[in-house]
mmCIF file of N, CA and C in Angstrom:
data_model
loop_
_atom_site.group_PDB
_atom_site.id
_atom_site.type_symbol
_atom_site.label_atom_id
_atom_site.label_comp_id
_atom_site.label_asym_id
_atom_site.label_seq_id
_atom_site.Cartn_x
_atom_site.Cartn_y
_atom_site.Cartn_z
ATOM 1 N N MET A 183 -102.145 -30.900 138.654
ATOM 2 C CA MET A 183 -102.598 -29.376 138.645
ATOM 3 C C MET A 183 -101.257 -28.319 139.437
ATOM 4 N N SER A 184 -101.250 -27.614 138.931
ATOM 5 C CA SER A 184 -100.063 -26.740 140.263
ATOM 6 C C SER A 184 -100.782 -26.337 141.232
ATOM 7 N N LYS A 185 -99.980 -25.813 141.810
ATOM 8 C CA LYS A 185 -100.279 -24.959 143.624
ATOM 9 C C LYS A 185 -101.217 -23.960 143.196
ATOM 10 N N ILE A 186 -100.301 -23.141 142.119
ATOM 11 C CA ILE A 186 -100.568 -21.854 141.801
ATOM 12 C C ILE A 186 -101.954 -22.100 140.819
ATOM 13 N N MET A 187 -102.179 -23.066 139.891
ATOM 14 C CA MET A 187 -103.580 -23.294 139.158
ATOM 15 C C MET A 187 -104.757 -23.245 140.519
ATOM 16 N N ILE A 188 -104.600 -24.475 141.440
ATOM 17 C CA ILE A 188 -105.492 -24.553 142.051
ATOM 18 C C ILE A 188 -105.921 -23.206 143.134
ATOM 19 N N ARG A 189 -105.098 -22.235 143.196
ATOM 20 C CA ARG A 189 -105.465 -21.108 144.107
ATOM 21 C C ARG A 189 -105.718 -20.294 143.372
ATOM 22 N N VAL A 190 -105.353 -19.803 141.738
ATOM 23 C CA VAL A 190 -106.369 -19.104 141.060
ATOM 24 C C VAL A 190 -107.625 -19.680 140.972
ATOM 25 N N LEU A 191 -107.910 -20.685 140.954
ATOM 26 C CA LEU A 191 -109.492 -20.964 140.757
ATOM 27 C C LEU A 191 -110.143 -21.300 141.955
ATOM 28 N N ILE A 192 -109.563 -21.155 143.016
ATOM 29 C CA ILE A 192 -110.291 -20.972 144.378
ATOM 30 C C ILE A 192 -110.458 -19.492 144.278
ATOM 31 N N ILE A 193 -109.256 -18.512 143.589
ATOM 32 C CA ILE A 193 -109.823 -17.261 144.055
ATOM 33 C C ILE A 193 -110.899 -16.541 142.917
ATOM 34 N N ILE A 194 -110.930 -17.361 141.813
ATOM 35 C CA ILE A 194 -111.736 -17.033 140.471
ATOM 36 C C ILE A 194 -113.408 -17.594 141.114
ATOM 37 N N ALA A 195 -113.327 -18.905 142.077
ATOM 38 C CA ALA A 195 -114.551 -18.944 142.619
ATOM 39 C C ALA A 195 -114.922 -18.380 144.049
ATOM 40 N N VAL A 196 -114.051 -17.581 144.486
ATOM 41 C CA VAL A 196 -114.515 -16.908 145.826
ATOM 42 C C VAL A 196 -115.178 -15.557 145.097
ATOM 43 N N LEU A 197 -114.378 -14.495 143.650
ATOM 44 C CA LEU A 197 -115.097 -13.780 143.343
ATOM 45 C C LEU A 197 -115.955 -13.892 142.806
ATOM 46 N N VAL A 198 -116.555 -15.343 142.173
ATOM 47 C CA VAL A 198 -117.583 -15.424 141.499
ATOM 48 C C VAL A 198 -119.137 -15.289 142.580
ATOM 49 N N LEU A 199 -118.388 -16.057 143.700
ATOM 50 C CA LEU A 199 -119.607 -16.286 144.791
ATOM 51 C C LEU A 199 -120.160 -15.131 145.482
ATOM 52 N N LEU A 200 -118.873 -13.899 145.444
ATOM 53 C CA LEU A 200 -119.284 -12.704 145.784
ATOM 54 C C LEU A 200 -119.896 -11.771 145.132
ATOM 55 N N ILE A 201 -119.433 -11.920 143.721
ATOM 56 C CA ILE A 201 -120.386 -10.834 142.420
ATOM 57 C C ILE A 201 -121.855 -11.438 142.834
ATOM 58 N N PHE A 202 -122.279 -13.171 142.819
ATOM 59 C CA PHE A 202 -123.484 -13.403 143.228
ATOM 60 C C PHE A 202 -124.141 -12.944 144.325
ATOM 61 N N TRP A 203 -123.445 -13.018 145.391
ATOM 62 C CA TRP A 203 -124.047 -12.385 146.636
ATOM 63 C C TRP A 203 -124.525 -11.019 146.284
ATOM 64 N N PHE A 204 -123.315 -9.908 146.163
ATOM 65 C CA PHE A 204 -123.823 -8.347 146.023
ATOM 66 C C PHE A 204 -124.618 -8.316 144.928
ATOM 67 N N SER A 205 -125.096 -9.136 143.913
ATOM 68 C CA SER A 205 -126.062 -8.481 142.979
ATOM 69 C C SER A 205 -127.128 -8.573 143.144
ATOM 70 N N ARG A 206 -127.362 -9.759 144.364
ATOM 71 C CA ARG A 206 -128.830 -10.175 144.667
ATOM 72 C C ARG A 206 -129.465 -9.035 145.601
ATOM 73 N N PRO A 207 -130.792 -8.684 145.530
ATOM 74 C CA PRO A 207 -131.102 -7.521 146.655
ATOM 75 C C PRO A 207 -131.549 -8.193 148.108
ATOM 76 N N PRO A 208 -131.378 -7.772 148.552
ATOM 77 C CA PRO A 208 -131.532 -8.438 150.208
ATOM 78 C C PRO A 208 -133.063 -8.584 150.314
ATOM 79 N N ARG A 209 -133.243 -9.615 151.362
ATOM 80 C CA ARG A 209 -134.227 -10.171 151.585
ATOM 81 C C ARG A 209 -135.856 -9.024 152.027
ATOM 82 N N ARG A 210 -136.514 -8.976 151.654
ATOM 83 C CA ARG A 210 -137.569 -8.307 152.614
ATOM 84 C C ARG A 210 -139.040 -8.800 152.737
ATOM 85 N N SER A 211 -138.912 -9.364 154.203
ATOM 86 C CA SER A 211 -140.318 -9.861 154.848
ATOM 87 C C SER A 211 -140.287 -9.286 156.053
ATOM 88 N N GLY A 212 -141.350 -9.769 156.747
ATOM 89 C CA GLY A 212 -142.396 -9.362 157.775
ATOM 90 C C GLY A 212 -143.221 -8.226 157.657
ATOM 91 N N LEU A 213 -143.515 -7.436 156.135
ATOM 92 C CA LEU A 213 -144.734 -6.512 155.903
ATOM 93 C C LEU A 213 -146.059 -7.156 155.842
ATOM 94 N N GLU A 214 -146.083 -8.165 155.186
ATOM 95 C CA GLU A 214 -147.541 -8.774 155.510
ATOM 96 C C GLU A 214 -148.367 -8.977 156.489
ATOM 97 N N ASN A 215 -147.546 -8.574 157.858
ATOM 98 C CA ASN A 215 -148.411 -8.724 158.790
ATOM 99 C C ASN A 215 -148.231 -7.122 159.676
ATOM 100 N N GLY A 216 -147.453 -6.101 158.824
ATOM 101 C CA GLY A 216 -146.690 -4.866 159.443
ATOM 102 C C GLY A 216 -148.109 -4.087 159.450
ATOM 103 N N THR A 217 -147.354 -3.169 160.299
ATOM 104 C CA THR A 217 -148.197 -1.823 160.587
ATOM 105 C C THR A 217 -148.104 -0.578 159.783
ATOM 106 N N ARG A 218 -149.384 -0.282 159.127
ATOM 107 C CA ARG A 218 -149.367 0.718 158.182
ATOM 108 C C ARG A 218 -148.918 2.163 158.932
ATOM 109 N N VAL A 219 -148.146 2.995 157.960
ATOM 110 C CA VAL A 219 -147.620 4.530 158.943
ATOM 111 C C VAL A 219 -147.564 5.270 157.583
ATOM 112 N N THR A 220 -147.732 6.738 158.027
ATOM 113 C CA THR A 220 -147.638 7.596 156.828
ATOM 114 C C THR A 220 -146.458 8.585 157.185
ATOM 115 N N LEU A 221 -145.888 9.138 156.115
ATOM 116 C CA LEU A 221 -144.584 9.997 156.933
ATOM 117 C C LEU A 221 -145.366 11.452 155.904
ATOM 118 N N THR A 222 -145.062 12.300 156.798
ATOM 119 C CA THR A 222 -145.799 13.708 156.156
ATOM 120 C C THR A 222 -145.138 14.574 156.099
ATOM 121 N N SER A 223 -144.922 15.268 154.982
ATOM 122 C CA SER A 223 -143.990 16.650 155.036
ATOM 123 C C SER A 223 -144.335 17.575 154.491
ATOM 124 N N GLY A 224 -144.641 18.276 154.600
ATOM 125 C CA GLY A 224 -145.735 19.352 154.066
ATOM 126 C C GLY A 224 -146.799 19.038 153.193
ATOM 127 N N ASP A 225 -146.985 19.158 151.703
ATOM 128 C CA ASP A 225 -147.617 18.869 151.032
ATOM 129 C C ASP A 225 -147.398 17.170 150.747
ATOM 130 N N TYR A 226 -146.728 16.830 151.325
ATOM 131 C CA TYR A 226 -146.620 15.381 151.025
ATOM 132 C C TYR A 226 -146.681 14.036 151.814
ATOM 133 N N VAL A 227 -147.372 13.217 151.160
ATOM 134 C CA VAL A 227 -147.806 12.165 152.154
ATOM 135 C C VAL A 227 -146.884 10.826 151.439
ATOM 136 N N LEU A 228 -145.728 9.615 152.570
ATOM 137 C CA LEU A 228 -145.357 8.798 151.960
ATOM 138 C C LEU A 228 -146.198 8.104 152.532
ATOM 139 N N HIS A 229 -146.480 6.549 152.033
ATOM 140 C CA HIS A 229 -147.371 5.606 152.749
ATOM 141 C C HIS A 229 -146.207 4.418 153.266
ATOM 142 N N ALA A 230 -146.217 3.782 154.259
ATOM 143 C CA ALA A 230 -145.177 2.952 154.333
ATOM 144 C C ALA A 230 -145.667 1.588 155.112
ATOM 145 N N THR A 231 -144.901 0.241 155.420
ATOM 146 C CA THR A 231 -145.429 -0.502 156.362
ATOM 147 C C THR A 231 -144.074 -0.930 156.941
ATOM 148 N N LEU A 232 -144.547 -0.832 158.349
ATOM 149 C CA LEU A 232 -143.271 -1.241 159.327
ATOM 150 C C LEU A 232 -143.518 -2.896 159.845
ATOM 151 N N ASN A 233 -142.102 -3.443 159.441
ATOM 152 C CA ASN A 233 -142.336 -4.801 159.376
ATOM 153 C C ASN A 233 -142.835 -5.456 160.953
ATOM 154 N N SER A 234 -142.486 -6.429 161.311
ATOM 155 C CA SER A 234 -142.370 -7.350 162.642
ATOM 156 C C SER A 234 -141.466 -7.399 163.366
ATOM 157 N N THR A 235 -140.108 -6.344 163.245
ATOM 158 C CA THR A 235 -138.863 -6.944 164.162
ATOM 159 C C THR A 235 -139.319 -6.004 165.262
ATOM 160 N N LYS A 236 -138.342 -6.436 166.159
ATOM 161 C CA LYS A 236 -138.240 -6.132 167.276
ATOM 162 C C LYS A 236 -138.130 -4.197 167.555
ATOM 163 N N ALA A 237 -137.228 -3.705 166.810
ATOM 164 C CA ALA A 237 -137.019 -2.631 166.514
ATOM 165 C C ALA A 237 -138.004 -2.011 166.111
ATOM 166 N N ALA A 238 -138.756 -2.434 164.828
ATOM 167 C CA ALA A 238 -140.077 -1.757 164.345
ATOM 168 C C ALA A 238 -140.793 -1.299 165.238
ATOM 169 N N GLU A 239 -141.187 -2.866 166.492
ATOM 170 C CA GLU A 239 -142.541 -2.386 167.227
ATOM 171 C C GLU A 239 -141.911 -1.371 168.302
ATOM 172 N N SER A 240 -140.591 -1.413 168.331
ATOM 173 C CA SER A 240 -140.276 -0.291 169.583
ATOM 174 C C SER A 240 -140.514 1.311 168.791
ATOM 175 N N LEU A 241 -140.139 1.490 167.579
ATOM 176 C CA LEU A 241 -140.415 2.578 166.680
ATOM 177 C C LEU A 241 -142.084 2.970 166.476
ATOM 178 N N ARG A 242 -142.837 1.882 166.478
ATOM 179 C CA ARG A 242 -144.136 2.012 166.559
ATOM 180 C C ARG A 242 -144.586 2.904 167.940
ATOM 181 N N SER A 243 -143.900 2.409 169.161
ATOM 182 C CA SER A 243 -144.444 2.671 170.373
ATOM 183 C C SER A 243 -144.359 4.223 170.720
ATOM 184 N N LYS A 244 -143.398 4.492 170.046
ATOM 185 C CA LYS A 244 -143.133 6.217 170.028
ATOM 186 C C LYS A 244 -143.835 7.284 169.009
ATOM 187 N N LEU A 245 -144.660 6.268 168.521
ATOM 188 C CA LEU A 245 -145.465 7.279 167.345
ATOM 189 C C LEU A 245 -146.819 8.015 168.208
ATOM 190 N N PRO A 246 -146.969 8.807 167.517
ATOM 191 C CA PRO A 246 -147.020 9.980 166.373
ATOM 192 C C PRO A 246 -145.129 10.091 167.146
ATOM 193 N N MET A 247 -144.254 10.863 165.750
ATOM 194 C CA MET A 247 -142.978 11.737 166.099
ATOM 195 C C MET A 247 -142.730 12.223 164.844
ATOM 196 N N SER A 248 -141.977 12.963 165.138
ATOM 197 C CA SER A 248 -141.013 13.812 163.983
ATOM 198 C C SER A 248 -139.582 13.361 164.043
ATOM 199 N N ILE A 249 -139.182 13.522 162.724
ATOM 200 C CA ILE A 249 -137.511 13.584 162.504
ATOM 201 C C ILE A 249 -136.856 14.396 161.390
ATOM 202 N N SER A 250 -136.032 14.826 161.334
ATOM 203 C CA SER A 250 -135.480 15.908 160.559
ATOM 204 C C SER A 250 -134.639 14.629 160.105
ATOM 205 N N LEU A 251 -134.383 14.608 158.793
ATOM 206 C CA LEU A 251 -133.681 13.880 157.749
ATOM 207 C C LEU A 251 -132.910 14.649 156.952
ATOM 208 N N GLY A 252 -131.737 14.533 156.368
ATOM 209 C CA GLY A 252 -130.916 15.244 155.058
ATOM 210 C C GLY A 252 -130.240 14.143 154.190
ATOM 211 N N ARG A 253 -130.565 14.508 152.996
ATOM 212 C CA ARG A 253 -130.586 14.186 151.722
ATOM 213 C C ARG A 253 -129.080 13.761 151.456
ATOM 214 N N SER A 254 -128.496 12.377 151.414
ATOM 215 C CA SER A 254 -127.618 12.227 150.751
ATOM 216 C C SER A 254 -127.619 11.468 149.263
ATOM 217 N N SER A 255 -126.488 11.056 148.738
ATOM 218 C CA SER A 255 -126.514 10.421 147.609
ATOM 219 C C SER A 255 -127.513 9.060 147.296
ATOM 220 N N LEU A 256 -127.673 8.361 148.805
ATOM 221 C CA LEU A 256 -128.188 7.207 148.468
ATOM 222 C C LEU A 256 -129.802 7.266 149.407
ATOM 223 N N ASP A 257 -129.806 8.387 150.310
ATOM 224 C CA ASP A 257 -130.908 7.909 151.212
ATOM 225 C C ASP A 257 -130.986 9.539 151.759
ATOM 226 N N TYR A 258 -132.322 9.659 152.818
ATOM 227 C CA TYR A 258 -132.405 10.247 153.654
ATOM 228 C C TYR A 258 -131.923 10.007 154.761
ATOM 229 N N CYS A 259 -131.089 10.761 155.626
ATOM 230 C CA CYS A 259 -130.901 10.081 156.909
ATOM 231 C C CYS A 259 -130.603 11.176 158.084
ATOM 232 N N GLY A 260 -131.035 10.805 159.357
ATOM 233 C CA GLY A 260 -130.771 11.498 160.425
ATOM 234 C C GLY A 260 -130.641 10.604 161.483
ATOM 235 N N THR A 261 -130.281 11.036 162.708
ATOM 236 C CA THR A 261 -130.009 10.382 164.081
ATOM 237 C C THR A 261 -131.156 9.735 164.574
ATOM 238 N N ALA A 262 -131.135 8.488 164.575
ATOM 239 C CA ALA A 262 -131.617 7.319 165.005
ATOM 240 C C ALA A 262 -132.636 7.772 166.490
ATOM 241 N N PRO A 263 -133.422 7.575 166.335
ATOM 242 C CA PRO A 263 -134.328 7.344 167.708
ATOM 243 C C PRO A 263 -133.601 6.289 168.633
ATOM 244 N N ALA A 264 -133.495 6.168 169.973
ATOM 245 C CA ALA A 264 -133.083 5.431 170.827
ATOM 246 C C ALA A 264 -134.283 4.245 170.582
ATOM 247 N N LEU A 265 -133.783 3.024 169.966
ATOM 248 C CA LEU A 265 -134.804 1.702 170.045
ATOM 249 C C LEU A 265 -133.997 0.540 170.389
ATOM 250 N N GLU A 266 -135.170 -0.487 171.077
ATOM 251 C CA GLU A 266 -134.992 -2.058 171.296
ATOM 252 C C GLU A 266 -135.035 -2.925 170.089
ATOM 253 N N SER A 267 -133.864 -3.562 170.053
ATOM 254 C CA SER A 267 -133.801 -4.335 168.819
ATOM 255 C C SER A 267 -133.000 -5.787 169.170
ATOM 256 N N ASP A 268 -133.015 -6.953 168.240
ATOM 257 C CA ASP A 268 -132.860 -8.028 168.358
ATOM 258 C C ASP A 268 -131.925 -8.006 166.901
ATOM 259 N N SER A 269 -130.935 -7.743 167.393
ATOM 260 C CA SER A 269 -129.559 -8.260 166.463
ATOM 261 C C SER A 269 -129.571 -9.550 165.241
ATOM 262 N N SER A 270 -130.037 -10.211 165.643
ATOM 263 C CA SER A 270 -130.352 -11.201 165.103
ATOM 264 C C SER A 270 -131.629 -11.424 163.600
ATOM 265 N N GLU A 271 -132.027 -10.310 164.048
ATOM 266 C CA GLU A 271 -133.001 -9.780 163.181
ATOM 267 C C GLU A 271 -132.411 -8.649 161.804
ATOM 268 N N ARG A 272 -131.165 -8.358 162.077
ATOM 269 C CA ARG A 272 -130.535 -7.210 160.792
ATOM 270 C C ARG A 272 -130.369 -8.510 159.659
ATOM 271 N N GLN A 273 -130.324 -7.579 158.813
ATOM 272 C CA GLN A 273 -130.044 -8.306 157.425
ATOM 273 C C GLN A 273 -128.584 -7.584 156.496
ATOM 274 N N TYR A 274 -128.402 -7.913 156.007
ATOM 275 C CA TYR A 274 -127.273 -7.488 154.744
ATOM 276 C C TYR A 274 -127.551 -6.324 153.737
ATOM 277 N N GLY A 275 -128.032 -5.642 153.988
ATOM 278 C CA GLY A 275 -128.428 -4.469 152.918
ATOM 279 C C GLY A 275 -129.479 -4.044 152.641
ATOM 280 N N TRP A 276 -129.970 -3.260 151.462
ATOM 281 C CA TRP A 276 -131.098 -2.683 151.573
ATOM 282 C C TRP A 276 -131.753 -2.860 150.327
ATOM 283 N N ARG A 277 -133.097 -2.560 149.957
ATOM 284 C CA ARG A 277 -134.229 -2.091 148.748
ATOM 285 C C ARG A 277 -134.134 -0.749 149.185
ATOM 286 N N ASN A 278 -134.456 0.207 147.717
ATOM 287 C CA ASN A 278 -135.055 1.220 147.742
ATOM 288 C C ASN A 278 -136.515 1.159 148.389
ATOM 289 N N GLY A 279 -136.624 2.257 149.212
ATOM 290 C CA GLY A 279 -137.464 2.417 149.681
ATOM 291 C C GLY A 279 -137.429 2.330 151.518
ATOM 292 N N ASP A 280 -136.848 1.296 151.553
ATOM 293 C CA ASP A 280 -136.626 0.782 153.239
ATOM 294 C C ASP A 280 -136.057 1.477 154.286
ATOM 295 N N ILE A 281 -136.878 1.819 155.300
ATOM 296 C CA ILE A 281 -136.228 2.461 156.295
ATOM 297 C C ILE A 281 -135.678 1.603 157.406
ATOM 298 N N SER A 282 -134.440 2.067 157.814
ATOM 299 C CA SER A 282 -133.564 1.283 158.219
ATOM 300 C C SER A 282 -132.708 1.819 159.187
ATOM 301 N N ILE A 283 -132.045 1.258 160.284
ATOM 302 C CA ILE A 283 -131.323 1.874 161.113
ATOM 303 C C ILE A 283 -129.700 1.179 161.252
ATOM 304 N N VAL A 284 -128.744 2.078 160.617
ATOM 305 C CA VAL A 284 -127.365 1.726 160.411
ATOM 306 C C VAL A 284 -126.811 2.588 161.319
ATOM 307 N N GLY A 285 -125.434 1.980 162.223
ATOM 308 C CA GLY A 285 -124.636 2.786 163.042
ATOM 309 C C GLY A 285 -125.573 4.013 163.763
ATOM 310 N N GLY A 286 -126.635 4.019 164.347
ATOM 311 C CA GLY A 286 -127.117 4.889 164.673
ATOM 312 C C GLY A 286 -127.741 6.571 163.836
ATOM 313 N N TRP A 287 -127.918 6.125 162.852
ATOM 314 C CA TRP A 287 -128.563 6.854 161.762
ATOM 315 C C TRP A 287 -129.840 6.186 161.538
ATOM 316 N N ILE A 288 -130.892 7.173 161.454
ATOM 317 C CA ILE A 288 -132.239 6.249 160.369
ATOM 318 C C ILE A 288 -131.750 6.878 159.138
ATOM 319 N N SER A 289 -132.354 5.751 158.148
ATOM 320 C CA SER A 289 -132.301 6.154 156.939
ATOM 321 C C SER A 289 -133.289 5.599 156.132
ATOM 322 N N ILE A 290 -134.148 6.135 154.845
ATOM 323 C CA ILE A 290 -134.909 5.830 154.101
ATOM 324 C C ILE A 290 -133.963 5.856 152.658
ATOM 325 N N PHE A 291 -133.794 4.637 152.226
ATOM 326 C CA PHE A 291 -133.120 4.331 150.749
ATOM 327 C C PHE A 291 -134.127 4.794 149.956
ATOM 328 N N TYR A 292 -133.446 5.673 148.932
ATOM 329 C CA TYR A 292 -134.103 5.351 147.556
ATOM 330 C C TYR A 292 -133.508 5.626 146.135
ATOM 331 N N VAL A 293 -132.350 5.430 146.657
ATOM 332 C CA VAL A 293 -131.300 4.973 145.572
ATOM 333 C C VAL A 293 -130.571 3.723 145.558
ATOM 334 N N VAL A 294 -130.370 2.855 144.279
ATOM 335 C CA VAL A 294 -129.125 1.789 144.396
ATOM 336 C C VAL A 294 -129.750 0.661 145.297
ATOM 337 N N GLN A 295 -130.143 -0.180 145.400
ATOM 338 C CA GLN A 295 -130.593 -1.095 145.981
ATOM 339 C C GLN A 295 -129.091 -1.761 146.425
ATOM 340 N N HIS A 296 -128.784 -2.509 147.402
ATOM 341 C CA HIS A 296 -127.633 -3.021 147.716
ATOM 342 C C HIS A 296 -127.232 -3.898 148.550
ATOM 343 N N ARG A 297 -126.048 -4.649 148.602
ATOM 344 C CA ARG A 297 -125.733 -5.867 149.623
ATOM 345 C C ARG A 297 -124.629 -5.386 150.458
ATOM 346 N N LEU A 298 -124.688 -5.299 151.933
ATOM 347 C CA LEU A 298 -123.471 -5.374 152.337
ATOM 348 C C LEU A 298 -122.887 -6.180 152.947
ATOM 349 N N PRO A 299 -121.491 -5.851 153.320
ATOM 350 C CA PRO A 299 -120.765 -6.841 154.170
ATOM 351 C C PRO A 299 -121.001 -6.314 155.579
ATOM 352 N N MET A 300 -121.951 -5.215 156.067
ATOM 353 C CA MET A 300 -122.051 -4.843 157.271
ATOM 354 C C MET A 300 -123.433 -4.970 157.520
ATOM 355 N N PRO A 301 -124.014 -5.454 158.772
ATOM 356 C CA PRO A 301 -125.371 -5.377 158.640
ATOM 357 C C PRO A 301 -126.413 -4.575 159.394
ATOM 358 N N VAL A 302 -127.577 -4.558 158.368
ATOM 359 C CA VAL A 302 -128.494 -3.365 158.985
ATOM 360 C C VAL A 302 -130.019 -3.319 159.232
ATOM 361 N N MET A 303 -130.711 -2.916 160.228
ATOM 362 C CA MET A 303 -131.783 -3.051 160.910
ATOM 363 C C MET A 303 -132.955 -2.313 159.869
ATOM 364 N N VAL A 304 -133.506 -3.161 159.010
ATOM 365 C CA VAL A 304 -134.622 -2.451 158.438
ATOM 366 C C VAL A 304 -135.721 -2.582 159.501
ATOM 367 N N LEU A 305 -136.448 -1.602 159.319
ATOM 368 C CA LEU A 305 -137.849 -1.037 160.306
ATOM 369 C C LEU A 305 -138.907 -1.589 159.183
ATOM 370 N N GLY A 306 -139.052 -1.070 158.202
ATOM 371 C CA GLY A 306 -140.128 -1.169 156.883
ATOM 372 C C GLY A 306 -139.684 -0.696 155.788
ATOM 373 N N SER A 307 -140.638 -0.418 155.128
ATOM 374 C CA SER A 307 -140.495 -0.115 153.831
ATOM 375 C C SER A 307 -141.455 1.034 153.437
ATOM 376 N N ILE A 308 -141.427 1.910 152.628
ATOM 377 C CA ILE A 308 -142.201 2.777 151.855
ATOM 378 C C ILE A 308 -142.761 2.643 150.647
ATOM 379 N N ASP A 309 -144.002 2.619 150.282
ATOM 380 C CA ASP A 309 -144.466 1.523 149.317
ATOM 381 C C ASP A 309 -143.970 2.257 148.080
ATOM 382 N N GLU A 310 -143.715 1.127 147.224
ATOM 383 C CA GLU A 310 -143.103 1.200 145.875
ATOM 384 C C GLU A 310 -143.983 2.515 144.827
ATOM 385 N N SER A 311 -145.183 2.604 145.413
ATOM 386 C CA SER A 311 -145.963 3.825 144.311
ATOM 387 C C SER A 311 -145.625 4.850 144.945
ATOM 388 N N ASP A 312 -144.971 5.373 145.885
ATOM 389 C CA ASP A 312 -144.309 6.317 146.767
ATOM 390 C C ASP A 312 -142.947 6.949 146.305
ATOM 391 N N LEU A 313 -142.151 6.120 146.192
ATOM 392 C CA LEU A 313 -141.063 6.134 146.113
ATOM 393 C C LEU A 313 -140.086 7.184 145.174
ATOM 394 N N HIS A 314 -141.250 7.863 144.282
ATOM 395 C CA HIS A 314 -140.534 8.793 143.332
ATOM 396 C C HIS A 314 -140.985 10.198 143.867
ATOM 397 N N VAL A 315 -141.412 10.347 144.891
ATOM 398 C CA VAL A 315 -141.932 11.635 145.901
ATOM 399 C C VAL A 315 -140.488 11.427 146.424
ATOM 400 N N LEU A 316 -139.656 10.514 147.367
ATOM 401 C CA LEU A 316 -138.459 11.005 147.782
ATOM 402 C C LEU A 316 -137.407 12.051 146.839
ATOM 403 N N LYS A 317 -137.461 11.496 145.670
ATOM 404 C CA LYS A 317 -136.701 12.230 144.843
ATOM 405 C C LYS A 317 -137.192 13.721 144.304
ATOM 406 N N LYS A 318 -138.297 14.299 144.857
ATOM 407 C CA LYS A 318 -138.573 15.340 144.638
ATOM 408 C C LYS A 318 -138.544 16.480 145.982
ATOM 409 N N LEU A 319 -137.984 15.727 147.244
ATOM 410 C CA LEU A 319 -137.938 16.201 148.256
ATOM 411 C C LEU A 319 -136.696 17.216 148.560
ATOM 412 N N ASP A 320 -137.015 18.612 149.325
ATOM 413 C CA ASP A 320 -135.613 19.479 149.444
ATOM 414 C C ASP A 320 -134.688 18.437 150.077
ATOM 415 N N ASN A 321 -133.275 18.973 150.179
ATOM 416 C CA ASN A 321 -132.331 18.551 150.969
ATOM 417 C C ASN A 321 -132.322 17.836 152.239
ATOM 418 N N SER A 322 -133.061 19.079 152.938
ATOM 419 C CA SER A 322 -133.760 18.750 154.229
ATOM 420 C C SER A 322 -134.886 18.785 154.467
ATOM 421 N N VAL A 323 -135.457 17.356 155.704
ATOM 422 C CA VAL A 323 -136.683 17.371 155.175
ATOM 423 C C VAL A 323 -136.754 16.796 156.476
ATOM 424 N N SER A 324 -138.350 17.237 156.950
ATOM 425 C CA SER A 324 -138.953 16.803 158.216
ATOM 426 C C SER A 324 -140.275 15.877 158.099
ATOM 427 N N PHE A 325 -139.820 14.834 158.743
ATOM 428 C CA PHE A 325 -141.331 14.076 158.256
ATOM 429 C C PHE A 325 -142.126 13.739 160.345
ATOM 430 N N ARG A 326 -143.369 13.945 159.888
ATOM 431 C CA ARG A 326 -144.263 13.255 160.842
ATOM 432 C C ARG A 326 -144.702 12.266 160.848
ATOM 433 N N ILE A 327 -144.290 11.205 161.405
ATOM 434 C CA ILE A 327 -144.403 9.663 161.113
ATOM 435 C C ILE A 327 -145.818 9.507 162.207
ATOM 436 N N GLU A 328 -146.266 8.692 161.427
ATOM 437 C CA GLU A 328 -148.162 8.405 162.493
ATOM 438 C C GLU A 328 -148.597 7.232 161.891
ATOM 439 N N ILE A 329 -149.280 6.338 162.771
ATOM 440 C CA ILE A 329 -149.790 4.961 162.189
ATOM 441 C C ILE A 329 -151.309 5.540 161.440
ATOM 442 N N ALA A 330 -151.543 4.829 160.316
ATOM 443 C CA ALA A 330 -152.031 5.115 159.128
ATOM 444 C C ALA A 330 -153.607 4.705 159.584
ATOM 445 N N GLU A 331 -154.436 5.618 159.558
ATOM 446 C CA GLU A 331 -155.821 5.618 159.496
ATOM 447 C C GLU A 331 -156.587 4.223 159.006
#
């Protein structure tokens, strides 16, 4: 087999692995023992679970709190509060409903699950049954985040 053919086969193998990697949704863990919270905006109440990461525990210690977010094509995002975190708890990508910290922004993703080559810190997730509400909200929204009763 020629060197060119071997290189082509290696490139094809790498592309197949990348397609497989990016087509799989990222993991979702730590919610089973998480903290239930509500995000309230006007008449809308979203239910969510914060996971057991250090960053989620740091957010939990700041509750109740209010945040203002703006809509993009993938998420609602705004300036993230200062949170303690452990970089080993980051993951590559998000699922719909994930509440995440990405590069100084707090985001609530609601469109297109995605794997990324850069890590994100997932804090928790909006209940799947409430995801449709995110699409009804205005382009700018303020949420009051509180521990659920």
